[in-house]
């Protein structure tokens, strides 16, 4: 069953995700099929020191909402080459610690998981969605993060998504990351950045479960929505 959700909610989420993670980068190329299993497997092998990946709730621009209901989920996928290109344009060879792992020349990423977000169907702004439901959490052990670096490349990214979003719907970080990985690996994804129209067409041609569903897109991010039983539903229009 498909479920319509708030237009304003997706607009706010898209704006936030761009501000936090990507800037606009447009490049239309011919589609070339791949699967998520082809994502760089060298990533985990190159794991070294992640530095300080703690996420401080009081520093978050949006803050906490531990009372909002969880009505559906939004899987946010990001095109990594555009992110790294922007980081290099901004910082040159002095990349911030949070981008070192993802943008290292040793690692090659295409589409990656930005996050899996529990959502409030009646949200009127981004602050109405569940966030930091368990408060400011301690950093997870590196051993918990390592298995997921090949799909969500950054210790601080994983830590932040668990604290901000995962803790609102999952009992443990392991369960949250496993669900992210299962959803990600259920998808076939192009290995080139496409225009909005071409991306939608490619995804629906190569992922039967997405046919008929309304997907969200904003510059370098793709959004796929699921109900609480993990069936694909319409994202906000």
mmCIF file of C-alpha atoms in Angstrom:
data_model
loop_
_atom_site.group_PDB
_atom_site.id
_atom_site.type_symbol
_atom_site.label_atom_id
_atom_site.label_comp_id
_atom_site.label_asym_id
_atom_site.label_seq_id
_atom_site.Cartn_x
_atom_site.Cartn_y
_atom_site.Cartn_z
ATOM 1 C CA UNK A 1 0.000 0.000 0.000
ATOM 2 C CA UNK A 2 1.315 3.397 -0.921
ATOM 3 C CA UNK A 3 1.118 6.265 1.496
ATOM 4 C CA UNK A 4 1.233 9.956 0.743
ATOM 5 C CA UNK A 5 3.280 12.095 3.122
ATOM 6 C CA UNK A 6 3.934 15.784 3.589
ATOM 7 C CA UNK A 7 5.402 17.772 0.698
ATOM 8 C CA UNK A 8 6.864 20.314 3.061
ATOM 9 C CA UNK A 9 8.607 17.572 4.985
ATOM 10 C CA UNK A 10 10.632 16.386 1.995
ATOM 11 C CA UNK A 11 11.488 19.927 0.936
ATOM 12 C CA UNK A 12 12.859 20.688 4.382
ATOM 13 C CA UNK A 13 14.732 17.392 4.569
ATOM 14 C CA UNK A 14 16.237 17.897 1.144
ATOM 15 C CA UNK A 15 17.394 21.408 2.011
ATOM 16 C CA UNK A 16 18.911 20.187 5.247
ATOM 17 C CA UNK A 17 20.694 17.257 3.646
ATOM 18 C CA UNK A 18 22.214 19.522 0.995
ATOM 19 C CA UNK A 19 23.383 21.992 3.637
ATOM 20 C CA UNK A 20 24.885 19.277 5.787
ATOM 21 C CA UNK A 21 26.381 17.016 3.170
ATOM 22 C CA UNK A 22 26.459 18.209 -0.447
ATOM 23 C CA UNK A 23 26.471 21.284 -2.672
ATOM 24 C CA UNK A 24 25.034 21.301 -6.147
ATOM 25 C CA UNK A 25 27.028 19.388 -8.768
ATOM 26 C CA UNK A 26 25.372 18.642 -12.058
ATOM 27 C CA UNK A 27 26.783 16.206 -14.577
ATOM 28 C CA UNK A 28 24.600 14.150 -16.895
ATOM 29 C CA UNK A 29 26.223 10.992 -18.236
ATOM 30 C CA UNK A 30 25.057 7.807 -19.888
ATOM 31 C CA UNK A 31 23.834 5.193 -17.438
ATOM 32 C CA UNK A 32 26.099 2.277 -16.618
ATOM 33 C CA UNK A 33 24.564 -0.441 -14.479
ATOM 34 C CA UNK A 34 26.112 -1.757 -11.317
ATOM 35 C CA UNK A 35 24.987 -3.308 -8.052
ATOM 36 C CA UNK A 36 25.692 -2.274 -4.509
ATOM 37 C CA UNK A 37 27.853 -5.371 -4.094
ATOM 38 C CA UNK A 38 30.369 -3.699 -6.420
ATOM 39 C CA UNK A 39 30.975 -0.896 -3.928
ATOM 40 C CA UNK A 40 34.635 -0.640 -2.959
ATOM 41 C CA UNK A 41 35.525 -3.557 -0.712
ATOM 42 C CA UNK A 42 38.983 -2.087 -0.085
ATOM 43 C CA UNK A 43 37.399 0.473 2.220
ATOM 44 C CA UNK A 44 37.354 -1.682 5.324
ATOM 45 C CA UNK A 45 40.878 -2.921 4.647
ATOM 46 C CA UNK A 46 42.136 0.671 4.697
ATOM 47 C CA UNK A 47 40.654 1.412 8.113
ATOM 48 C CA UNK A 48 43.056 3.254 10.397
ATOM 49 C CA UNK A 49 42.563 5.905 13.041
ATOM 50 C CA UNK A 50 39.199 7.661 12.793
ATOM 51 C CA UNK A 51 40.120 10.436 15.185
ATOM 52 C CA UNK A 52 37.379 12.005 17.278
ATOM 53 C CA UNK A 53 34.052 10.967 15.770
ATOM 54 C CA UNK A 54 31.865 11.882 18.734
ATOM 55 C CA UNK A 55 28.701 13.822 17.872
ATOM 56 C CA UNK A 56 27.599 16.497 20.343
ATOM 57 C CA UNK A 57 23.845 17.021 20.484
ATOM 58 C CA UNK A 58 24.057 20.596 21.746
ATOM 59 C CA UNK A 59 26.029 21.541 18.619
ATOM 60 C CA UNK A 60 23.319 20.264 16.283
ATOM 61 C CA UNK A 61 21.496 23.072 14.485
ATOM 62 C CA UNK A 62 18.123 21.309 14.650
ATOM 63 C CA UNK A 63 18.295 19.690 18.049
ATOM 64 C CA UNK A 64 16.204 17.054 19.766
ATOM 65 C CA UNK A 65 12.660 15.805 19.247
ATOM 66 C CA UNK A 66 12.041 12.647 21.246
ATOM 67 C CA UNK A 67 8.229 12.776 21.180
ATOM 68 C CA UNK A 68 7.527 12.734 17.426
ATOM 69 C CA UNK A 69 5.949 9.501 16.152
ATOM 70 C CA UNK A 70 7.638 7.188 13.663
ATOM 71 C CA UNK A 71 5.197 6.720 10.769
ATOM 72 C CA UNK A 72 7.543 5.731 7.951
ATOM 73 C CA UNK A 73 11.218 5.659 6.980
ATOM 74 C CA UNK A 74 13.259 7.520 4.405
ATOM 75 C CA UNK A 75 16.463 6.025 3.009
ATOM 76 C CA UNK A 76 18.764 8.827 1.853
ATOM 77 C CA UNK A 77 21.432 7.893 -0.694
ATOM 78 C CA UNK A 78 24.194 10.287 -1.712
ATOM 79 C CA UNK A 79 26.483 10.461 -4.737
ATOM 80 C CA UNK A 80 29.949 10.394 -3.168
ATOM 81 C CA UNK A 81 32.088 11.747 -6.057
ATOM 82 C CA UNK A 82 30.218 15.059 -5.983
ATOM 83 C CA UNK A 83 30.730 15.373 -2.237
ATOM 84 C CA UNK A 84 34.463 14.714 -2.521
ATOM 85 C CA UNK A 85 34.822 17.082 -5.458
ATOM 86 C CA UNK A 86 33.218 19.814 -3.407
ATOM 87 C CA UNK A 87 35.432 19.050 -0.417
ATOM 88 C CA UNK A 88 38.603 19.227 -2.519
ATOM 89 C CA UNK A 89 37.471 22.457 -4.150
ATOM 90 C CA UNK A 90 36.916 23.961 -0.718
ATOM 91 C CA UNK A 91 39.889 22.553 1.202
ATOM 92 C CA UNK A 92 42.420 21.422 -1.401
ATOM 93 C CA UNK A 93 44.705 18.764 0.036
ATOM 94 C CA UNK A 94 43.803 19.715 3.609
ATOM 95 C CA UNK A 95 40.554 17.792 3.817
ATOM 96 C CA UNK A 96 38.746 17.870 7.173
ATOM 97 C CA UNK A 97 39.017 14.727 9.258
ATOM 98 C CA UNK A 98 35.374 13.875 8.554
ATOM 99 C CA UNK A 99 36.106 13.666 4.798
ATOM 100 C CA UNK A 100 39.513 11.988 4.856
ATOM 101 C CA UNK A 101 38.225 8.433 4.809
ATOM 102 C CA UNK A 102 35.506 8.918 2.223
ATOM 103 C CA UNK A 103 37.585 11.010 -0.150
ATOM 104 C CA UNK A 104 40.913 9.192 0.139
ATOM 105 C CA UNK A 105 42.338 8.161 -3.215
ATOM 106 C CA UNK A 106 42.608 4.637 -1.780
ATOM 107 C CA UNK A 107 38.830 4.399 -1.539
ATOM 108 C CA UNK A 108 36.416 4.624 -4.439
ATOM 109 C CA UNK A 109 32.744 5.152 -3.616
ATOM 110 C CA UNK A 110 29.727 5.747 -5.819
ATOM 111 C CA UNK A 111 26.295 5.866 -4.222
ATOM 112 C CA UNK A 112 26.530 5.657 -0.436
ATOM 113 C CA UNK A 113 24.063 5.669 2.432
ATOM 114 C CA UNK A 114 23.636 9.094 3.973
ATOM 115 C CA UNK A 115 21.145 7.745 6.479
ATOM 116 C CA UNK A 116 17.921 5.928 7.282
ATOM 117 C CA UNK A 117 15.521 8.428 8.819
ATOM 118 C CA UNK A 118 12.417 7.657 10.897
ATOM 119 C CA UNK A 119 9.801 10.199 9.817
ATOM 120 C CA UNK A 120 6.644 11.837 11.136
ATOM 121 C CA UNK A 121 3.975 11.835 8.422
ATOM 122 C CA UNK A 122 2.430 15.015 9.832
ATOM 123 C CA UNK A 123 5.657 16.990 10.112
ATOM 124 C CA UNK A 124 5.433 20.578 8.927
ATOM 125 C CA UNK A 125 9.147 21.267 9.277
ATOM 126 C CA UNK A 126 12.338 19.296 9.794
ATOM 127 C CA UNK A 127 12.141 19.937 13.539
ATOM 128 C CA UNK A 128 8.920 17.896 13.698
ATOM 129 C CA UNK A 129 10.674 14.640 12.831
ATOM 130 C CA UNK A 130 12.174 12.315 15.468
ATOM 131 C CA UNK A 131 15.752 13.268 16.398
ATOM 132 C CA UNK A 132 18.187 12.405 19.184
ATOM 133 C CA UNK A 133 15.509 10.337 20.899
ATOM 134 C CA UNK A 134 17.994 8.840 23.370
ATOM 135 C CA UNK A 135 19.900 12.048 23.927
ATOM 136 C CA UNK A 136 23.626 12.595 23.506
ATOM 137 C CA UNK A 137 25.116 9.108 23.216
ATOM 138 C CA UNK A 138 28.676 7.923 23.738
ATOM 139 C CA UNK A 139 30.754 7.060 20.667
ATOM 140 C CA UNK A 140 30.216 3.546 19.381
ATOM 141 C CA UNK A 141 33.143 1.101 19.342
ATOM 142 C CA UNK A 142 35.135 1.185 16.110
ATOM 143 C CA UNK A 143 34.390 -2.529 15.738
ATOM 144 C CA UNK A 144 30.679 -1.695 15.491
ATOM 145 C CA UNK A 145 31.254 0.833 12.714
ATOM 146 C CA UNK A 146 33.816 -0.958 10.568
ATOM 147 C CA UNK A 147 31.479 -3.470 8.861
ATOM 148 C CA UNK A 148 29.415 -0.612 7.414
ATOM 149 C CA UNK A 149 32.148 1.709 6.140
ATOM 150 C CA UNK A 150 31.904 0.285 2.629
ATOM 151 C CA UNK A 151 28.362 1.656 2.267
ATOM 152 C CA UNK A 152 28.392 4.637 4.646
ATOM 153 C CA UNK A 153 31.994 5.860 4.529
ATOM 154 C CA UNK A 154 32.819 7.727 7.694
ATOM 155 C CA UNK A 155 32.906 6.994 11.398
ATOM 156 C CA UNK A 156 31.404 10.381 12.212
ATOM 157 C CA UNK A 157 28.699 9.898 9.590
ATOM 158 C CA UNK A 158 27.708 6.538 11.074
ATOM 159 C CA UNK A 159 27.876 7.818 14.643
ATOM 160 C CA UNK A 160 25.804 10.872 13.790
ATOM 161 C CA UNK A 161 23.121 8.971 11.919
ATOM 162 C CA UNK A 162 22.746 6.531 14.809
ATOM 163 C CA UNK A 163 22.429 9.278 17.414
ATOM 164 C CA UNK A 164 20.175 11.588 15.391
ATOM 165 C CA UNK A 165 17.953 9.071 13.647
ATOM 166 C CA UNK A 166 18.559 5.406 14.357
ATOM 167 C CA UNK A 167 18.101 5.733 18.105
ATOM 168 C CA UNK A 168 14.525 6.868 17.503
ATOM 169 C CA UNK A 169 13.405 3.533 16.047
ATOM 170 C CA UNK A 170 15.978 0.846 16.825
ATOM 171 C CA UNK A 171 17.075 -0.747 20.075
ATOM 172 C CA UNK A 172 20.714 -0.943 19.034
ATOM 173 C CA UNK A 173 23.137 0.604 16.573
ATOM 174 C CA UNK A 174 23.861 -2.836 15.157
ATOM 175 C CA UNK A 175 20.191 -3.369 14.293
ATOM 176 C CA UNK A 176 19.999 0.084 12.700
ATOM 177 C CA UNK A 177 23.079 -0.381 10.537
ATOM 178 C CA UNK A 178 22.013 -3.886 9.510
ATOM 179 C CA UNK A 179 18.678 -2.542 8.276
ATOM 180 C CA UNK A 180 20.416 0.243 6.346
ATOM 181 C CA UNK A 181 22.701 -2.304 4.726
ATOM 182 C CA UNK A 182 19.846 -4.664 3.867
ATOM 183 C CA UNK A 183 17.899 -1.895 2.136
ATOM 184 C CA UNK A 184 20.983 -0.616 0.326
ATOM 185 C CA UNK A 185 21.995 -4.048 -0.908
ATOM 186 C CA UNK A 186 18.474 -4.733 -2.154
ATOM 187 C CA UNK A 187 18.939 -1.957 -4.726
ATOM 188 C CA UNK A 188 20.659 -1.840 -8.085
ATOM 189 C CA UNK A 189 22.253 1.568 -8.580
ATOM 190 C CA UNK A 190 23.915 3.282 -11.564
ATOM 191 C CA UNK A 191 27.640 3.868 -11.309
ATOM 192 C CA UNK A 192 27.395 7.305 -12.891
ATOM 193 C CA UNK A 193 25.600 10.460 -11.836
ATOM 194 C CA UNK A 194 22.451 10.978 -13.872
ATOM 195 C CA UNK A 195 19.945 13.729 -14.404
ATOM 196 C CA UNK A 196 16.823 13.571 -12.261
ATOM 197 C CA UNK A 197 14.691 12.145 -15.055
ATOM 198 C CA UNK A 198 17.305 9.605 -16.131
ATOM 199 C CA UNK A 199 17.930 8.539 -12.537
ATOM 200 C CA UNK A 200 14.243 7.885 -11.870
ATOM 201 C CA UNK A 201 13.937 5.955 -15.122
ATOM 202 C CA UNK A 202 17.050 3.867 -14.414
ATOM 203 C CA UNK A 203 16.026 3.037 -10.865
ATOM 204 C CA UNK A 204 12.557 1.875 -11.844
ATOM 205 C CA UNK A 205 13.804 -0.153 -14.791
ATOM 206 C CA UNK A 206 16.378 -1.948 -12.665
ATOM 207 C CA UNK A 207 14.477 -2.220 -9.371
ATOM 208 C CA UNK A 208 11.025 -3.800 -9.810
ATOM 209 C CA UNK A 209 10.088 -3.001 -6.206
ATOM 210 C CA UNK A 210 10.253 0.719 -7.043
ATOM 211 C CA UNK A 211 7.872 0.656 -10.007
ATOM 212 C CA UNK A 212 4.916 2.910 -9.377
ATOM 213 C CA UNK A 213 6.491 4.513 -6.306
ATOM 214 C CA UNK A 214 7.264 8.210 -6.099
ATOM 215 C CA UNK A 215 10.946 8.749 -5.292
ATOM 216 C CA UNK A 216 12.507 11.930 -3.999
ATOM 217 C CA UNK A 217 15.631 13.571 -5.369
ATOM 218 C CA UNK A 218 17.524 16.728 -4.535
ATOM 219 C CA UNK A 219 20.707 17.497 -6.442
ATOM 220 C CA UNK A 220 23.058 14.695 -5.369
ATOM 221 C CA UNK A 221 20.704 12.799 -3.075
ATOM 222 C CA UNK A 222 18.069 10.167 -3.788
ATOM 223 C CA UNK A 223 15.262 9.362 -1.334
ATOM 224 C CA UNK A 224 13.345 6.077 -1.128
ATOM 225 C CA UNK A 225 10.536 5.706 1.401
ATOM 226 C CA UNK A 226 9.298 2.645 3.288
ATOM 227 C CA UNK A 227 6.422 1.881 5.603
ATOM 228 C CA UNK A 228 6.961 0.316 9.012
ATOM 229 C CA UNK A 229 6.905 -3.154 7.455
ATOM 230 C CA UNK A 230 9.691 -2.089 5.042
ATOM 231 C CA UNK A 231 7.493 -2.002 1.967
ATOM 232 C CA UNK A 232 8.215 0.760 -0.543
ATOM 233 C CA UNK A 233 5.756 3.664 -0.422
ATOM 234 C CA UNK A 234 5.498 7.069 -2.075
ATOM 235 C CA UNK A 235 7.873 9.725 -0.815
ATOM 236 C CA UNK A 236 6.515 13.251 -0.292
ATOM 237 C CA UNK A 237 5.605 15.125 -3.474
#
